[in-house]
PDB file of C-alpha atoms in Angstrom:
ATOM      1  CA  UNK A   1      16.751  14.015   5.423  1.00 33.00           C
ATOM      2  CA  UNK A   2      14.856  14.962   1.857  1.00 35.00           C
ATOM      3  CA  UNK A   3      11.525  16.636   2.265  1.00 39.00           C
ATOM      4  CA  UNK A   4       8.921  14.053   1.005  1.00 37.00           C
ATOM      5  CA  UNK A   5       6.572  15.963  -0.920  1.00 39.00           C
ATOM      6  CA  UNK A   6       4.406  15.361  -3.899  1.00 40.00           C
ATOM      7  CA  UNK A   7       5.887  13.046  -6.348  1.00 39.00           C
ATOM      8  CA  UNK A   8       4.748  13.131 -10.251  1.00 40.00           C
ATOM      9  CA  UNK A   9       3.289   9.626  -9.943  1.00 41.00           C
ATOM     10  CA  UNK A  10       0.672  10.702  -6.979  1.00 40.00           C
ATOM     11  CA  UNK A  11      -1.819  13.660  -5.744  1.00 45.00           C
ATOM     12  CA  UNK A  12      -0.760  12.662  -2.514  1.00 45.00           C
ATOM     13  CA  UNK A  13       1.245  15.233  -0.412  1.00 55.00           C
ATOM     14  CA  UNK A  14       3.408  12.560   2.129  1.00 54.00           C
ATOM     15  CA  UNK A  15       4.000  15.403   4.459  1.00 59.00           C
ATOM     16  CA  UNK A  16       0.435  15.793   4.782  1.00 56.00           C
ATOM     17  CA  UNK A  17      -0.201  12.206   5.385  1.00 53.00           C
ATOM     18  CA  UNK A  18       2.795  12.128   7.626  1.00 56.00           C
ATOM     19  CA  UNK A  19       0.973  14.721   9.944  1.00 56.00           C
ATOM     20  CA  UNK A  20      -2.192  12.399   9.802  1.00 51.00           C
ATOM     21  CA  UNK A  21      -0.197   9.230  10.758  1.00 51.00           C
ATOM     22  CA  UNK A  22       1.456  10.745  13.991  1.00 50.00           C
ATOM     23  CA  UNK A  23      -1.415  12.842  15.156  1.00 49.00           C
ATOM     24  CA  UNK A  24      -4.993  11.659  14.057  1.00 43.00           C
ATOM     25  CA  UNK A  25      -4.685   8.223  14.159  1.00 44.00           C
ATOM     26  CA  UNK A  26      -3.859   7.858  17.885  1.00 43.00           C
ATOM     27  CA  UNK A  27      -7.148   8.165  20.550  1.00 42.00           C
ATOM     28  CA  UNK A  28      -4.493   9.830  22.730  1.00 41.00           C
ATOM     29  CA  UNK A  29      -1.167  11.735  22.804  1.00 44.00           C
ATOM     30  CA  UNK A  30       1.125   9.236  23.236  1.00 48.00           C
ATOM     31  CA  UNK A  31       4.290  10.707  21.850  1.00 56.00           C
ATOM     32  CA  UNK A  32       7.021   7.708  22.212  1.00 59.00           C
ATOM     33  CA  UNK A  33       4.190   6.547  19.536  1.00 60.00           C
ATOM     34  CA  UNK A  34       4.036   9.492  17.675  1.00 63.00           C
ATOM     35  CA  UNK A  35       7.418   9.403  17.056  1.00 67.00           C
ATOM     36  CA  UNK A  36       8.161   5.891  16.123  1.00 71.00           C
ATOM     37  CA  UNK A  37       5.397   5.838  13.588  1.00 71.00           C
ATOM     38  CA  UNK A  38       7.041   9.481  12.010  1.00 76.00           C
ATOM     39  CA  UNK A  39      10.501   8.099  11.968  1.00 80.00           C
ATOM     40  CA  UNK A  40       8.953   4.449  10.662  1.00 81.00           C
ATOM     41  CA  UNK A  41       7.623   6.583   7.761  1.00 80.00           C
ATOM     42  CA  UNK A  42      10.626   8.434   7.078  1.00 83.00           C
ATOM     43  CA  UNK A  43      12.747   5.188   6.709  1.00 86.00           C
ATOM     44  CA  UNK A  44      10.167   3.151   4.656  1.00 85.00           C
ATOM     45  CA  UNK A  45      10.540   6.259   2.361  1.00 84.00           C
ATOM     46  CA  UNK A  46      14.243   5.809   1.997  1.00 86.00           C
ATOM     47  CA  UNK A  47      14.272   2.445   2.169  1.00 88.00           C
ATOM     48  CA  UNK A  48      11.945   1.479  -0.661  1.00 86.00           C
ATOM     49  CA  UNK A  49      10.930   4.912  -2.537  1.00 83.00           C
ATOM     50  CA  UNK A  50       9.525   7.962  -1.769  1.00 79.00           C
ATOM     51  CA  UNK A  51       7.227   7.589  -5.122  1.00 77.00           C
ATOM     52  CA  UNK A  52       6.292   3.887  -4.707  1.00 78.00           C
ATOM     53  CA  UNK A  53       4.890   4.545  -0.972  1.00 76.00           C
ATOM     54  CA  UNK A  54       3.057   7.349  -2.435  1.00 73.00           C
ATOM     55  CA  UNK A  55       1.857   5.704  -5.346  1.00 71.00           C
ATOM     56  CA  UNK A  56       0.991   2.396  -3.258  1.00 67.00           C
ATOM     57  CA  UNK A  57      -1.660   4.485  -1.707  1.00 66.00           C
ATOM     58  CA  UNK A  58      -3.251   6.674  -4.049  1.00 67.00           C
ATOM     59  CA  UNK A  59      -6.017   4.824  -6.448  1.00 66.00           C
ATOM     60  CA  UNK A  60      -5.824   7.284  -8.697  1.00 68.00           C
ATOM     61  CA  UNK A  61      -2.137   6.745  -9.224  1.00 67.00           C
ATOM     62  CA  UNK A  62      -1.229   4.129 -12.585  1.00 67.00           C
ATOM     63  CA  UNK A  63       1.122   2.287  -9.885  1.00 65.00           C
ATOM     64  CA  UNK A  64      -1.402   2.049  -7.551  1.00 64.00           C
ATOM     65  CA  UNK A  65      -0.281  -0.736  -4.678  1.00 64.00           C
ATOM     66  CA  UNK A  66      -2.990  -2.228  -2.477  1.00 65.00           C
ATOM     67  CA  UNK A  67      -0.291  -3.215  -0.196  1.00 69.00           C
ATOM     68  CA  UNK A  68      -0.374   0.257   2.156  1.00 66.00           C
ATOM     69  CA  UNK A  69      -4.248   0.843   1.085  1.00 62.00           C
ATOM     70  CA  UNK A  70      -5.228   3.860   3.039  1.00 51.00           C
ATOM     71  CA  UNK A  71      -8.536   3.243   3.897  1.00 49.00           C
ATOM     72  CA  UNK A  72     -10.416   3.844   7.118  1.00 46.00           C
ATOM     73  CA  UNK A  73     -11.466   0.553   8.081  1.00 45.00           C
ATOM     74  CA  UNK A  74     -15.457   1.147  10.003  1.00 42.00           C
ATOM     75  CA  UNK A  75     -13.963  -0.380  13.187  1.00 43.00           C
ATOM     76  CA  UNK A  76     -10.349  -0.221  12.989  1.00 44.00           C
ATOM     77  CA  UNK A  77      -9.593   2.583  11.416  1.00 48.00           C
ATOM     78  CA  UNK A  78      -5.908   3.036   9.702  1.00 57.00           C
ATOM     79  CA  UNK A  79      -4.617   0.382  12.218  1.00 62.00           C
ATOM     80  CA  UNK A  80      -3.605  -2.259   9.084  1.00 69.00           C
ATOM     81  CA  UNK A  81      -2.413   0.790   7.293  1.00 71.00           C
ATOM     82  CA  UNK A  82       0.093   1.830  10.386  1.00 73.00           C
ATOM     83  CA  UNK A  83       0.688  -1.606  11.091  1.00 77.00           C
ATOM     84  CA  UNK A  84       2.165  -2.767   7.461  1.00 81.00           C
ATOM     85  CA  UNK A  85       4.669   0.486   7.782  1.00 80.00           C
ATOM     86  CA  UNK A  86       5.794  -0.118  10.995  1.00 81.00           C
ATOM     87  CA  UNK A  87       6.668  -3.735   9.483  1.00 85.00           C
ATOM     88  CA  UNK A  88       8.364  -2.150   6.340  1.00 87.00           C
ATOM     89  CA  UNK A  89      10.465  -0.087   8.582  1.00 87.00           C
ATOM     90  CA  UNK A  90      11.008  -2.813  10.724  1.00 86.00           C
ATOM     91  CA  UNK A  91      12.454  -5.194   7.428  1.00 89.00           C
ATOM     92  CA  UNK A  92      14.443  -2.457   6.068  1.00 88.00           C
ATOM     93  CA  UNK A  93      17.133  -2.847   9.593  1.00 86.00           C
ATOM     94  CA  UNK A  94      17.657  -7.018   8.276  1.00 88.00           C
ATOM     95  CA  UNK A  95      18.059  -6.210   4.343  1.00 90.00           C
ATOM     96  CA  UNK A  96      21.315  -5.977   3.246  1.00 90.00           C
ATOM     97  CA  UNK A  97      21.732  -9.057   5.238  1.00 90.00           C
ATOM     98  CA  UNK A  98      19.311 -11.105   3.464  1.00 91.00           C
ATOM     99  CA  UNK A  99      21.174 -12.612  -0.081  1.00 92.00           C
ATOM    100  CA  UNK A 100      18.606 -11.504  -2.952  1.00 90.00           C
ATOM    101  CA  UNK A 101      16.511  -8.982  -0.855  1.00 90.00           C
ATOM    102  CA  UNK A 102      16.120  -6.543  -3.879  1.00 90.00           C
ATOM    103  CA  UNK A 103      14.171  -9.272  -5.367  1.00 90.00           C
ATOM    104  CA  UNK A 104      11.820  -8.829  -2.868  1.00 89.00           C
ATOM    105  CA  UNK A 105      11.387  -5.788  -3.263  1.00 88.00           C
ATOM    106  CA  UNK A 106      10.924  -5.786  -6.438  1.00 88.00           C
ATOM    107  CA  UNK A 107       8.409  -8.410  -5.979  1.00 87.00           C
ATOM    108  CA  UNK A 108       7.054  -6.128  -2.886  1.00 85.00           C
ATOM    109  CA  UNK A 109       6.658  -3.143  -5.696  1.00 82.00           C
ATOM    110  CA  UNK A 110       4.470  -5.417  -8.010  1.00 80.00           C
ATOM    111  CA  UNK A 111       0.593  -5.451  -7.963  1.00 74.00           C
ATOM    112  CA  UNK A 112       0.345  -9.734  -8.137  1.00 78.00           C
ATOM    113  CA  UNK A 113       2.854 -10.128  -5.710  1.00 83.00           C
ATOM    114  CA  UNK A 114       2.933  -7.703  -3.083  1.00 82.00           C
ATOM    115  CA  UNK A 115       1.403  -9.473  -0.433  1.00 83.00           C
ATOM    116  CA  UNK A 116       3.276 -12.652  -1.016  1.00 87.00           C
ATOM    117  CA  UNK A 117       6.462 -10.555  -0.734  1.00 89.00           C
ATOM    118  CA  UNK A 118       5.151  -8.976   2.266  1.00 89.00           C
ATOM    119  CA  UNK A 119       5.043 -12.357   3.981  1.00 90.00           C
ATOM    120  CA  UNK A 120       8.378 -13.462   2.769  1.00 92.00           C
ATOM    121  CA  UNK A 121      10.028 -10.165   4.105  1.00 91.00           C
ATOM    122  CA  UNK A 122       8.438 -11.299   7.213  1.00 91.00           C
ATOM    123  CA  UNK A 123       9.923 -14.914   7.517  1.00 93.00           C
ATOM    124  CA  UNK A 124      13.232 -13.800   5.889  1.00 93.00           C
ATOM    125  CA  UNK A 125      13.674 -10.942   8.539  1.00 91.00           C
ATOM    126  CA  UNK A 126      12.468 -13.281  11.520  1.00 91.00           C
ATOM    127  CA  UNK A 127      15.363 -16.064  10.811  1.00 92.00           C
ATOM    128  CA  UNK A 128      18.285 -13.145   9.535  1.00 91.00           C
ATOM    129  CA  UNK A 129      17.355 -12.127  12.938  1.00 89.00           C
ATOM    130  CA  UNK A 130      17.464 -15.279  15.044  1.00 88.00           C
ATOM    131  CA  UNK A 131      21.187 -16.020  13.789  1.00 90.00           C
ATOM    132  CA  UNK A 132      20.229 -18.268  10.562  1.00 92.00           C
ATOM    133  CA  UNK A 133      22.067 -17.067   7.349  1.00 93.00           C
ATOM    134  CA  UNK A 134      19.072 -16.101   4.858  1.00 94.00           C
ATOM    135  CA  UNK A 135      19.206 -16.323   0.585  1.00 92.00           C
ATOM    136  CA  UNK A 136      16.554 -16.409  -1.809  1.00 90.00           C
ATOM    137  CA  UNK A 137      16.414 -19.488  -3.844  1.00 88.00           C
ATOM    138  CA  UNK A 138      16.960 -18.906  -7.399  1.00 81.00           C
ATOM    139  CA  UNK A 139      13.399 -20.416  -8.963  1.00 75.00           C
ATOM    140  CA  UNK A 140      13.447 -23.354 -11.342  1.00 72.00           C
ATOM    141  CA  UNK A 141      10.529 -24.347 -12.256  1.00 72.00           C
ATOM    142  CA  UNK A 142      12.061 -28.065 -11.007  1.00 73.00           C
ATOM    143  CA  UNK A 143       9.421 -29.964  -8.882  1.00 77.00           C
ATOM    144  CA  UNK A 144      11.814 -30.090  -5.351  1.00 71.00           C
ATOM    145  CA  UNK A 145      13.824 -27.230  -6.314  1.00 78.00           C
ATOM    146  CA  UNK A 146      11.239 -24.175  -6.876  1.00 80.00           C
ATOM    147  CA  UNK A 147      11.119 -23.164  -2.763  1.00 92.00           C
ATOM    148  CA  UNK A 148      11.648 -19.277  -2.047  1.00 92.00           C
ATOM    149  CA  UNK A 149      14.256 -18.968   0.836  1.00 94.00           C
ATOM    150  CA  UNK A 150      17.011 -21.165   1.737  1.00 93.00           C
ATOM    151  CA  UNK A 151      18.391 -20.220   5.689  1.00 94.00           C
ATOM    152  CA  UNK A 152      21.322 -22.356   7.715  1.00 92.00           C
ATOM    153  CA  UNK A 153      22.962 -22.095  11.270  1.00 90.00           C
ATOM    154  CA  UNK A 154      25.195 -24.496  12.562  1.00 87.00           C
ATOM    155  CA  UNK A 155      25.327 -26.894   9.374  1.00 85.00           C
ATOM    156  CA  UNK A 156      21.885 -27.148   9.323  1.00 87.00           C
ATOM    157  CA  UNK A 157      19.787 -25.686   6.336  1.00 91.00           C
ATOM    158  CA  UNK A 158      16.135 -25.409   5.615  1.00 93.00           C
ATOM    159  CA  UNK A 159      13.827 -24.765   2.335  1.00 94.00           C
ATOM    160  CA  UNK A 160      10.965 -22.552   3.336  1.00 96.00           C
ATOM    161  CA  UNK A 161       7.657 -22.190   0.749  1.00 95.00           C
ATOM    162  CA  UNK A 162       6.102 -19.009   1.709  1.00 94.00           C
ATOM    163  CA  UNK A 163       2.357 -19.094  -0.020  1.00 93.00           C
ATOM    164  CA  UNK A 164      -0.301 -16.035   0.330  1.00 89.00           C
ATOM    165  CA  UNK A 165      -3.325 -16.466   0.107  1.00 87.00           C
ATOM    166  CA  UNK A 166      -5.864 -13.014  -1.366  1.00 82.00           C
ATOM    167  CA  UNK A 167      -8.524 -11.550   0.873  1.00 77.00           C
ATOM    168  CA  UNK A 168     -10.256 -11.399  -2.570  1.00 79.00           C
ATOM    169  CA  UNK A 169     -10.171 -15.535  -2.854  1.00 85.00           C
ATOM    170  CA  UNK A 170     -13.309 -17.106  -1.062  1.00 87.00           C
ATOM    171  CA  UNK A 171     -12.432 -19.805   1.202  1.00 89.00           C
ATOM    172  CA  UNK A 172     -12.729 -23.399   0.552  1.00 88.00           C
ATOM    173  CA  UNK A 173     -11.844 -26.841   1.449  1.00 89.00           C
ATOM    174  CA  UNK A 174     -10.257 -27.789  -2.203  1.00 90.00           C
ATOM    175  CA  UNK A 175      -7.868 -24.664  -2.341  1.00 89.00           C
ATOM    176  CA  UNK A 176      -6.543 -25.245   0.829  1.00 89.00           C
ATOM    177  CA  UNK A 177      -5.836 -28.748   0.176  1.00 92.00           C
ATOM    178  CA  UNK A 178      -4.154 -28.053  -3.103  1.00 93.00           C
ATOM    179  CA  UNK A 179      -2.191 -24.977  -1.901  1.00 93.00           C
ATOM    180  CA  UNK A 180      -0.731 -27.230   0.499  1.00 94.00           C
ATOM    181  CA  UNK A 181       0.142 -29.783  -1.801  1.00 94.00           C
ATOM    182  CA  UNK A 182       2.023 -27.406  -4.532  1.00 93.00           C
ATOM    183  CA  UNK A 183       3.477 -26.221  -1.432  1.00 93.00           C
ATOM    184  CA  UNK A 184       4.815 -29.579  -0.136  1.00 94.00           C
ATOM    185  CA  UNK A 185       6.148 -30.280  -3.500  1.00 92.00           C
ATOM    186  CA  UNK A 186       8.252 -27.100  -4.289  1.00 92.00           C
ATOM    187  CA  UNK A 187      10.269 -28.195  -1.658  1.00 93.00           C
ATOM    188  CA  UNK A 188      13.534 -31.157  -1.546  1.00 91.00           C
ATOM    189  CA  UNK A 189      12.758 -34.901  -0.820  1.00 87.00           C
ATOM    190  CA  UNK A 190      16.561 -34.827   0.791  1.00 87.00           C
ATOM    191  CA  UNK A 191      16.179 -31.759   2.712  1.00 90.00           C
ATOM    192  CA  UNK A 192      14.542 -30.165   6.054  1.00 93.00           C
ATOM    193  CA  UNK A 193      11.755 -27.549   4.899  1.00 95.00           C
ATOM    194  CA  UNK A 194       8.836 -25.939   6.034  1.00 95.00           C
ATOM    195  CA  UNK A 195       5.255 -24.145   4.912  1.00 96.00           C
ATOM    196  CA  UNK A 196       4.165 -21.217   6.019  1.00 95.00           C
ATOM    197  CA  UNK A 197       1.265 -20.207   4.218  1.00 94.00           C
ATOM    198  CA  UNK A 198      -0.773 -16.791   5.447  1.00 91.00           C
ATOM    199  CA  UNK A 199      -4.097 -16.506   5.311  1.00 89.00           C
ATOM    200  CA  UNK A 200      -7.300 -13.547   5.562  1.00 85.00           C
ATOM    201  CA  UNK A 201      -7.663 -13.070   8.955  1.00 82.00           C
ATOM    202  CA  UNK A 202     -11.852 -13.927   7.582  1.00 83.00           C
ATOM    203  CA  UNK A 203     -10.152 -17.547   6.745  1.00 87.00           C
ATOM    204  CA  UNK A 204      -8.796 -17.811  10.322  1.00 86.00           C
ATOM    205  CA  UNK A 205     -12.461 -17.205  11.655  1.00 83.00           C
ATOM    206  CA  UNK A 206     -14.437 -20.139   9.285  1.00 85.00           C
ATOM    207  CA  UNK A 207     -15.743 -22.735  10.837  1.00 85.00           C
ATOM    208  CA  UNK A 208     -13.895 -25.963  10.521  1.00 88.00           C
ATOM    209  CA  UNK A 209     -11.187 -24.306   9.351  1.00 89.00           C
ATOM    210  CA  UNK A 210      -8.733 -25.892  11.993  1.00 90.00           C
ATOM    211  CA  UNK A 211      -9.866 -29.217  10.726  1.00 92.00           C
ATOM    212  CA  UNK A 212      -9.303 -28.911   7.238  1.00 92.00           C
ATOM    213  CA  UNK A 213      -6.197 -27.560   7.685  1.00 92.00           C
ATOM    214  CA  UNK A 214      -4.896 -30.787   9.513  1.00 93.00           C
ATOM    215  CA  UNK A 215      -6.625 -33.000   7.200  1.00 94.00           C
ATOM    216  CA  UNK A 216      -4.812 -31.323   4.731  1.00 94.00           C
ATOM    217  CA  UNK A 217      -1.416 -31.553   6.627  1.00 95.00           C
ATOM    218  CA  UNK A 218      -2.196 -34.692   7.435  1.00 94.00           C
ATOM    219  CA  UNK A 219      -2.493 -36.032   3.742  1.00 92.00           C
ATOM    220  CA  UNK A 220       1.147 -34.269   2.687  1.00 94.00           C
ATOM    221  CA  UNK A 221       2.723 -35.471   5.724  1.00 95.00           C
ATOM    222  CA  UNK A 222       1.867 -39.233   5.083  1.00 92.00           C
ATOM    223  CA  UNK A 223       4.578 -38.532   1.554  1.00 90.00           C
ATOM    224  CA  UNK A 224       6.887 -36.595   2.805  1.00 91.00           C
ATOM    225  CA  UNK A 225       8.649 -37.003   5.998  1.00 92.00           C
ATOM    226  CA  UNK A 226      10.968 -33.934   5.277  1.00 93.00           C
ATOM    227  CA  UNK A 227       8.576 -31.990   5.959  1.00 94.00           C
ATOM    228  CA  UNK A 228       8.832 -30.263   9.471  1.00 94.00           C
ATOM    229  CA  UNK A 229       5.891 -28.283   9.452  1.00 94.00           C
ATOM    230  CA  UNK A 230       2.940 -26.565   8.401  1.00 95.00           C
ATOM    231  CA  UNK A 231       2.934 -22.859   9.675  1.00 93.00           C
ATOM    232  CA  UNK A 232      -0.323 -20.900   9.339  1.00 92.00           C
ATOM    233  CA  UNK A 233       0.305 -17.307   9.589  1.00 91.00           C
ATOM    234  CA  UNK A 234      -3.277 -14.474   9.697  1.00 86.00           C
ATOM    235  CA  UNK A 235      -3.840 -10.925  10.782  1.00 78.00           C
ATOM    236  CA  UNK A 236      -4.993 -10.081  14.175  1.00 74.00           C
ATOM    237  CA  UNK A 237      -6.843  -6.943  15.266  1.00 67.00           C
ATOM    238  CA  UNK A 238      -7.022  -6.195  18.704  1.00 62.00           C
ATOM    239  CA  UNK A 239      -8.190  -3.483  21.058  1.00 57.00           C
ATOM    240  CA  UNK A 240      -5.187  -1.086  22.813  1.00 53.00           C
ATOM    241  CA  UNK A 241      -5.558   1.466  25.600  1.00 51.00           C
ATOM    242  CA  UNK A 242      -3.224   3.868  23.802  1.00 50.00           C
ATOM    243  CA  UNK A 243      -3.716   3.561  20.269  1.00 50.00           C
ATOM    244  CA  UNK A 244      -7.328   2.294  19.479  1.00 52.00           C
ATOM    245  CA  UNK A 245      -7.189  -0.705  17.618  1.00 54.00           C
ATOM    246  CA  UNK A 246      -3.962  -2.474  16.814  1.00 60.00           C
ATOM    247  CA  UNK A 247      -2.368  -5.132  13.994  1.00 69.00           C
ATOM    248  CA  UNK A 248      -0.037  -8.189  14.194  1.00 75.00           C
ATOM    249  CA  UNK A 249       0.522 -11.269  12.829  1.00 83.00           C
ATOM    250  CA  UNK A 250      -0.923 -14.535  14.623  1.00 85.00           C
ATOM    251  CA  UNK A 251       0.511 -18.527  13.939  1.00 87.00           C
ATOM    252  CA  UNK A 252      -0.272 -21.596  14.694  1.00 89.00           C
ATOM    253  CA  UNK A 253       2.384 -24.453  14.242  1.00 91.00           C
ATOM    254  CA  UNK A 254       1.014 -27.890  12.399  1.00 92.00           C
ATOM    255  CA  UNK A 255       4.131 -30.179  13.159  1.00 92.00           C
ATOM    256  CA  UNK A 256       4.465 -33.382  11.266  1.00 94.00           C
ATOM    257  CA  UNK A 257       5.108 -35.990  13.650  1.00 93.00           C
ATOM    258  CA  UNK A 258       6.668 -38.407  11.463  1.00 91.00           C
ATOM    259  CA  UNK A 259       9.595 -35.521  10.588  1.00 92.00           C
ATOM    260  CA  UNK A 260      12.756 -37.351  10.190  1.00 90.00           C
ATOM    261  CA  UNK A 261      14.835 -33.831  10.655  1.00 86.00           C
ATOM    262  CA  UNK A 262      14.855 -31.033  13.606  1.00 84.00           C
ATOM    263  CA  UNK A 263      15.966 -27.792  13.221  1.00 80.00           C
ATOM    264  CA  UNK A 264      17.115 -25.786  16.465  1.00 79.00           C
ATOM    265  CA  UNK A 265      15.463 -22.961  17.889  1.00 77.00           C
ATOM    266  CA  UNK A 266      12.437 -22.877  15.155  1.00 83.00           C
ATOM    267  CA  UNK A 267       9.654 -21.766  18.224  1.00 83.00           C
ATOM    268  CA  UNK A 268      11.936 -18.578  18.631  1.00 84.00           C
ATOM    269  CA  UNK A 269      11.977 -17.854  15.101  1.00 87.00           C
ATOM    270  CA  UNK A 270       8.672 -18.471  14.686  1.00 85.00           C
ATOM    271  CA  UNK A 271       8.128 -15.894  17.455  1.00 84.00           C
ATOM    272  CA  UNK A 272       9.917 -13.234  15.638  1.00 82.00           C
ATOM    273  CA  UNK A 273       7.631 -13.619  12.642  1.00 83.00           C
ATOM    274  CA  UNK A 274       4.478 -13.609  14.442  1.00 79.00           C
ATOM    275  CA  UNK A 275       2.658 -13.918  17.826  1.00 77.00           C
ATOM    276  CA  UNK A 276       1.664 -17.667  19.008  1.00 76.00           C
ATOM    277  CA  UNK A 277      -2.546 -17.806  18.780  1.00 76.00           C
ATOM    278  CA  UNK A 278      -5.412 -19.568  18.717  1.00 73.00           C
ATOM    279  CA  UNK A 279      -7.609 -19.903  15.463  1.00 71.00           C
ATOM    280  CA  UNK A 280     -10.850 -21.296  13.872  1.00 66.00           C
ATOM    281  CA  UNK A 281     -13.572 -22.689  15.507  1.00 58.00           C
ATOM    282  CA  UNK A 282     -13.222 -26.539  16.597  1.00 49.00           C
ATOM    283  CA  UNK A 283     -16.686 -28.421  15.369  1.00 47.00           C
TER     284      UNK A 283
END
């Protein structure tokens, strides 16, 4: 194993932070934890560069990555920070088996698009992993033929548009609606596909939120009968005995009822991406 040390792109010693992540972060010595988070580290750092994961969290670095921003949130502390490497390490086992995954990367490793690629690691990893053979679609720029992923099992194949939306964007009724839409038409007429678009946790927490979300399903689904699904995807917090204040991901499922395909076993994938939850507040 290489010593990860200081890199010429950061001030950040990753042995230091290392010692941090196994040790300070945890409100008691739980060492099964300890471990998994050290060994997480070590393979992220393999996996996708010693340098970048220093550089992604150091501000003063020119490569500078808000994707593993090391910040100490006022009430959960480093739990999003912990939570996005343990997901890293988690992707890097499914790679090789994904067909285009150094695009992702790439993508992952770029300041626009890290958090979209985040997301599409996510859903790429969770249907590699429930059987389904997983490729990135080459982009067109063709209305119907511009979807990211492509997966299949059994003679059946799906188009999945992953969309992300920024913390940084301010909710509203209009971007929803139109995120949707581009969404919906990225994606074949003659094909099964999905949406899963991920969200600020704040956007899972607005008030009508739940029921401009199905309006705006609603509206797509009227066109487009291909269309399976809606999948809303947000980051949960949540309180833990062991280790303070924990992260995962949350969905909801909008089906369209009008769908005129089915695709096997989606509620199992869909639990490998993410945990099933409740959102919004219902007016």
């Amino acid at each position: 194993m290489p010593k990860l040390a200081k890199t010429k792109e950061s001030n950040i010693d990753l042995d230091e932070l290392k010692k941090i992540l196994v040790s300070n972060n945890l409100n008691r010595e739980v060492e099964d934890t300890k471990l998994l988070v050290r060994e997480a580290f070590e393979k992220v750092c393999l996996t996708y560069g010693a340098e970048w994961i220093s550089s992604a969290i150091d501000k003063t670095s020119k490569k500078y990555n808000q994707l593993l921003e090391f910040e100490e949130h006022r009430i959960y502390g480093t739990a999003g920070f912990m939570h996005k490497l343990l997901r890293l390490a988690e992707f890097s086992d499914f790679l090789d088996a994904i067909n285009g995954h150094k695009s992702i990367i790439k993508k992952l490793k770029t300041n626009n698009e890290t958090m979209g690629a985040f997301f599409e690691l996510i859903v790429a990893t969770a249907f590699q992993r429930s059987g389904f053979s997983v490729g990135l679609n080459k982009k067109s720029g063709i209305k119907g033929q511009d979807y990211d992923l492509v997966v299949s099992k059994n003679d059946q194949e799906l188009a999945v548009e992953v969309k992300s939306k920024s913390p940084a964007i301010k909710y509203g009724r209009h971007k929803l609606r139109t995120t949707i839409w581009k969404a919906s038409q990225q994606l074949p007429a003659n094909k099964a596909g999905i949406i899963v678009v991920c969200i600020p946790a704040e956007w899972a927490e607005k008030k009508g939120v739940v029921k401009d979300f199905e309006a705006a399903c609603t509206n797509v689904f009227r066109t487009n009968e291909s269309l399976l699904a809606v999948v809303v995807i947000w980051h949960g917090y949540f309180g833990n005995r062991d280790l303070g204040f924990i992260v995962c991901e949350i969905y909801s499922v909008i089906a369209n009822p009008s769908a005129r395909f089915t695709i096997e076993n989606l509620t199992e994938v869909l639990d490998l991406m993410a945990k099933p939850g409740k959102w919004g507040r219902r007016d």
